[in-house]
Amino acid sequence: MDFVFVGGNLALDFAGTLKWRRTRAEELLRTPGDLARWSVEAGVLTGEPPLDGEDLRTLLGLREAVYRLVAAALDGRPWPGEDLGVLNRAASAAPPRLTLGPGGLARDGGAAEIGAEVARSAATLLSRMPAGVSAGVSSGVSSVRVRECARTECTRLFVDRSRGGTRHWCGMEECGNRVKAASYRSRKKG
């Protein structure tokens, strides 16, 4: 597995394919092949689709729109109109084609289907975020807590499903353990 899925939501995991946005950005989707592998590992498709550079640019544009929309909601700001347009255009495409056969369920498609799945996930999430609801978007469903990782360098977003709503880290493996170990070393020195 090349990618980490700690966001609790497909769109947040997609946004997380650009790590460390504020410091030393690390792009995980450098080639169309990387994007094809991500689509399979994320469960969007069952086989790697043939993608090209334009597909990659389009979907990276969607990824950045998703990130900015969620960041705006977290900050209590209005959703950027251009990003909302990108999201809605992608969400209007057909989802992956499902085919049930002797080998199980197959999910087929290309760039448009990947984008549709990510955009629909983002739209559903955004409609349930408290900032979106307070901005006049009423979904009729309970709200969801989305957070940014508390590790200063990390910019991953995740759904906080912890019982008390106190989850701090995108994941313990990469961020939580490092922060806790640094805190322990600092206490030992003092």
Short mmCIF file of C-alpha atoms in Angstrom, two decimals:
data_model
loop_
_atom_site.label_atom_id
_atom_site.label_comp_id
_atom_site.label_asym_id
_atom_site.label_seq_id
_atom_site.Cartn_x
_atom_site.Cartn_y
_atom_site.Cartn_z
CA MET A 1 0.00 0.00 0.00
CA ASP A 2 1.49 3.33 -1.09
CA PHE A 3 -1.03 5.67 0.50
CA VAL A 4 -2.41 6.35 3.98
CA PHE A 5 -6.14 6.50 4.61
CA VAL A 6 -6.63 8.18 7.97
CA GLY A 7 -9.18 10.87 7.07
CA GLY A 8 -12.29 8.80 7.63
CA ASN A 9 -13.68 10.21 4.38
CA LEU A 10 -12.69 9.64 0.75
CA ALA A 11 -12.41 13.37 -0.06
CA LEU A 12 -10.26 14.05 3.01
CA ASP A 13 -7.99 11.14 2.14
CA PHE A 14 -7.69 12.55 -1.39
CA ALA A 15 -6.85 16.01 0.00
CA GLY A 16 -4.20 14.31 2.14
CA THR A 17 -2.25 13.21 -0.93
CA LEU A 18 -0.48 16.57 -0.68
CA LYS A 19 1.29 16.41 2.67
CA TRP A 20 2.91 19.15 4.75
CA ARG A 21 1.22 21.97 2.79
CA ARG A 22 2.54 24.80 5.01
CA THR A 23 6.17 23.70 5.22
CA ARG A 24 7.82 21.24 2.86
CA ALA A 25 5.00 20.10 0.62
CA GLU A 26 5.21 16.45 -0.40
CA GLU A 27 3.19 15.47 -3.48
CA LEU A 28 2.09 11.83 -3.44
CA LEU A 29 0.34 12.02 -6.84
CA ARG A 30 3.27 12.92 -9.10
CA THR A 31 2.19 10.88 -12.13
CA PRO A 32 -1.04 9.62 -13.69
CA GLY A 33 0.05 6.15 -12.54
CA ASP A 34 0.18 7.34 -8.92
CA LEU A 35 -3.37 8.63 -9.25
CA ALA A 36 -4.52 5.34 -10.81
CA ARG A 37 -2.95 3.39 -7.91
CA TRP A 38 -4.57 5.74 -5.38
CA SER A 39 -8.00 5.18 -6.97
CA VAL A 40 -7.65 1.42 -6.46
CA GLU A 41 -6.17 1.61 -2.95
CA ALA A 42 -8.96 4.01 -1.95
CA GLY A 43 -11.58 1.58 -3.26
CA VAL A 44 -12.93 3.99 -5.87
CA LEU A 45 -12.12 1.58 -8.72
CA THR A 46 -11.13 -2.08 -8.75
CA GLY A 47 -8.61 -1.80 -11.58
CA GLU A 48 -6.13 0.92 -12.46
CA PRO A 49 -7.61 3.10 -15.21
CA PRO A 50 -5.54 4.56 -18.05
CA LEU A 51 -5.03 8.20 -17.06
CA ASP A 52 -3.04 10.97 -18.71
CA GLY A 53 -1.45 14.25 -17.65
CA GLU A 54 -4.64 16.24 -18.23
CA ASP A 55 -6.60 13.81 -16.02
CA LEU A 56 -3.99 14.29 -13.31
CA ARG A 57 -4.13 18.10 -13.56
CA THR A 58 -7.93 18.11 -13.45
CA LEU A 59 -8.14 15.84 -10.42
CA LEU A 60 -5.38 17.71 -8.59
CA GLY A 61 -7.44 20.86 -9.20
CA LEU A 62 -10.41 19.09 -7.60
CA ARG A 63 -8.22 17.99 -4.70
CA GLU A 64 -7.15 21.57 -4.01
CA ALA A 65 -10.73 22.83 -4.30
CA VAL A 66 -11.83 20.22 -1.74
CA TYR A 67 -9.04 21.25 0.63
CA ARG A 68 -9.88 24.96 0.36
CA LEU A 69 -13.61 24.32 0.83
CA VAL A 70 -13.06 22.25 3.97
CA ALA A 71 -10.50 24.76 5.30
CA ALA A 72 -13.00 27.58 4.74
CA ALA A 73 -15.69 25.65 6.61
CA LEU A 74 -13.29 24.95 9.49
CA ASP A 75 -12.42 28.65 9.69
CA GLY A 76 -16.08 29.69 9.52
CA ARG A 77 -15.54 31.45 6.19
CA PRO A 78 -17.87 31.24 3.17
CA TRP A 79 -17.04 28.57 0.64
CA PRO A 80 -15.00 30.01 -2.27
CA GLY A 81 -17.34 30.21 -5.26
CA GLU A 82 -14.81 29.01 -7.83
CA ASP A 83 -13.97 25.96 -5.71
CA LEU A 84 -17.65 25.24 -5.20
CA GLY A 85 -18.06 25.29 -8.99
CA VAL A 86 -15.17 22.84 -9.45
CA LEU A 87 -16.71 20.52 -6.83
CA ASN A 88 -20.22 20.69 -8.27
CA ARG A 89 -19.03 20.08 -11.86
CA ALA A 90 -17.10 17.01 -10.75
CA ALA A 91 -20.01 15.74 -8.64
CA SER A 92 -22.36 15.95 -11.62
CA ALA A 93 -20.43 13.28 -13.55
CA ALA A 94 -21.50 9.65 -13.46
CA PRO A 95 -20.08 7.57 -10.60
CA PRO A 96 -18.02 4.43 -11.27
CA ARG A 97 -19.88 1.70 -13.15
CA LEU A 98 -20.70 -1.28 -10.94
CA THR A 99 -20.69 -4.79 -12.36
CA LEU A 100 -21.40 -7.90 -10.32
CA GLY A 101 -19.80 -11.06 -11.59
CA PRO A 102 -18.35 -14.36 -10.40
CA GLY A 103 -15.27 -12.50 -9.11
CA GLY A 104 -17.33 -10.09 -7.05
CA LEU A 105 -18.22 -6.46 -7.51
CA ALA A 106 -16.17 -4.48 -10.03
CA ARG A 107 -16.00 -0.69 -10.00
CA ASP A 108 -14.91 0.66 -13.39
CA GLY A 109 -14.29 4.11 -14.76
CA GLY A 110 -11.73 6.77 -15.47
CA ALA A 111 -10.86 10.27 -14.35
CA ALA A 112 -14.45 11.60 -14.46
CA GLU A 113 -15.72 8.72 -12.32
CA ILE A 114 -12.89 9.16 -9.80
CA GLY A 115 -13.68 12.87 -9.62
CA ALA A 116 -17.39 12.21 -9.20
CA GLU A 117 -16.80 9.85 -6.30
CA VAL A 118 -14.41 12.27 -4.54
CA ALA A 119 -16.64 15.29 -5.17
CA ARG A 120 -19.79 13.54 -3.91
CA SER A 121 -17.94 12.48 -0.78
CA ALA A 122 -16.77 16.08 -0.25
CA ALA A 123 -20.23 17.54 -0.90
CA THR A 124 -21.85 15.16 1.58
CA LEU A 125 -19.20 15.94 4.19
CA LEU A 126 -19.37 19.71 3.69
CA SER A 127 -23.16 19.66 3.97
CA ARG A 128 -22.79 18.05 7.41
CA MET A 129 -20.05 20.30 8.81
CA PRO A 130 -21.30 22.73 11.45
CA ALA A 131 -19.85 25.76 9.59
CA GLY A 132 -21.77 24.77 6.48
CA VAL A 133 -24.97 24.29 8.44
CA SER A 134 -24.60 27.66 10.18
CA ALA A 135 -24.00 29.27 6.79
CA GLY A 136 -27.53 28.34 5.80
CA VAL A 137 -26.99 24.85 4.39
CA SER A 138 -29.49 22.52 5.99
CA SER A 139 -28.95 18.86 5.28
CA GLY A 140 -31.37 17.43 7.81
CA VAL A 141 -28.66 15.10 9.16
CA SER A 142 -26.47 15.39 12.21
CA SER A 143 -23.28 17.36 11.88
CA VAL A 144 -19.83 15.85 11.65
CA ARG A 145 -16.60 17.03 13.32
CA VAL A 146 -13.71 17.60 10.93
CA ARG A 147 -10.32 18.58 12.28
CA GLU A 148 -6.83 19.31 11.06
CA CYS A 149 -4.03 17.26 12.60
CA ALA A 150 -2.62 18.93 15.73
CA ARG A 151 0.97 18.22 14.69
CA THR A 152 2.19 21.65 13.64
CA GLU A 153 3.76 20.51 10.37
CA CYS A 154 0.89 18.26 9.31
CA THR A 155 -2.03 19.55 7.28
CA ARG A 156 -4.08 16.37 6.98
CA LEU A 157 -7.78 16.68 7.65
CA PHE A 158 -9.83 13.97 9.33
CA VAL A 159 -13.28 13.20 10.65
CA ASP A 160 -13.16 13.05 14.45
CA ARG A 161 -15.34 10.11 15.41
CA SER A 162 -13.86 9.73 18.88
CA ARG A 163 -16.42 9.39 21.63
CA GLY A 164 -15.59 12.70 23.31
CA GLY A 165 -14.60 14.52 20.12
CA THR A 166 -11.02 14.83 21.33
CA ARG A 167 -8.98 13.21 18.58
CA HIS A 168 -5.89 15.33 17.87
CA TRP A 169 -3.83 13.47 15.28
CA CYS A 170 -4.53 12.37 11.74
CA GLY A 171 -2.99 9.07 12.76
CA MET A 172 -0.90 7.77 15.62
CA GLU A 173 1.70 6.15 13.39
CA GLU A 174 2.97 9.24 11.62
CA CYS A 175 1.96 12.16 13.82
CA GLY A 176 0.63 11.14 17.22
CA ASN A 177 3.58 8.93 18.17
CA ARG A 178 6.09 11.55 17.03
CA VAL A 179 4.48 14.32 19.07
CA LYS A 180 4.12 12.10 22.13
CA ALA A 181 7.74 10.90 21.84
CA ALA A 182 8.99 14.50 21.51
CA SER A 183 6.94 15.52 24.55
CA TYR A 184 8.34 12.58 26.55
CA ARG A 185 11.94 13.47 25.59
CA SER A 186 11.30 17.10 26.57
CA ARG A 187 9.95 16.06 29.97
CA LYS A 188 12.91 13.75 30.56
CA LYS A 189 15.39 16.57 29.80
CA GLY A 190 13.60 18.96 32.17
#
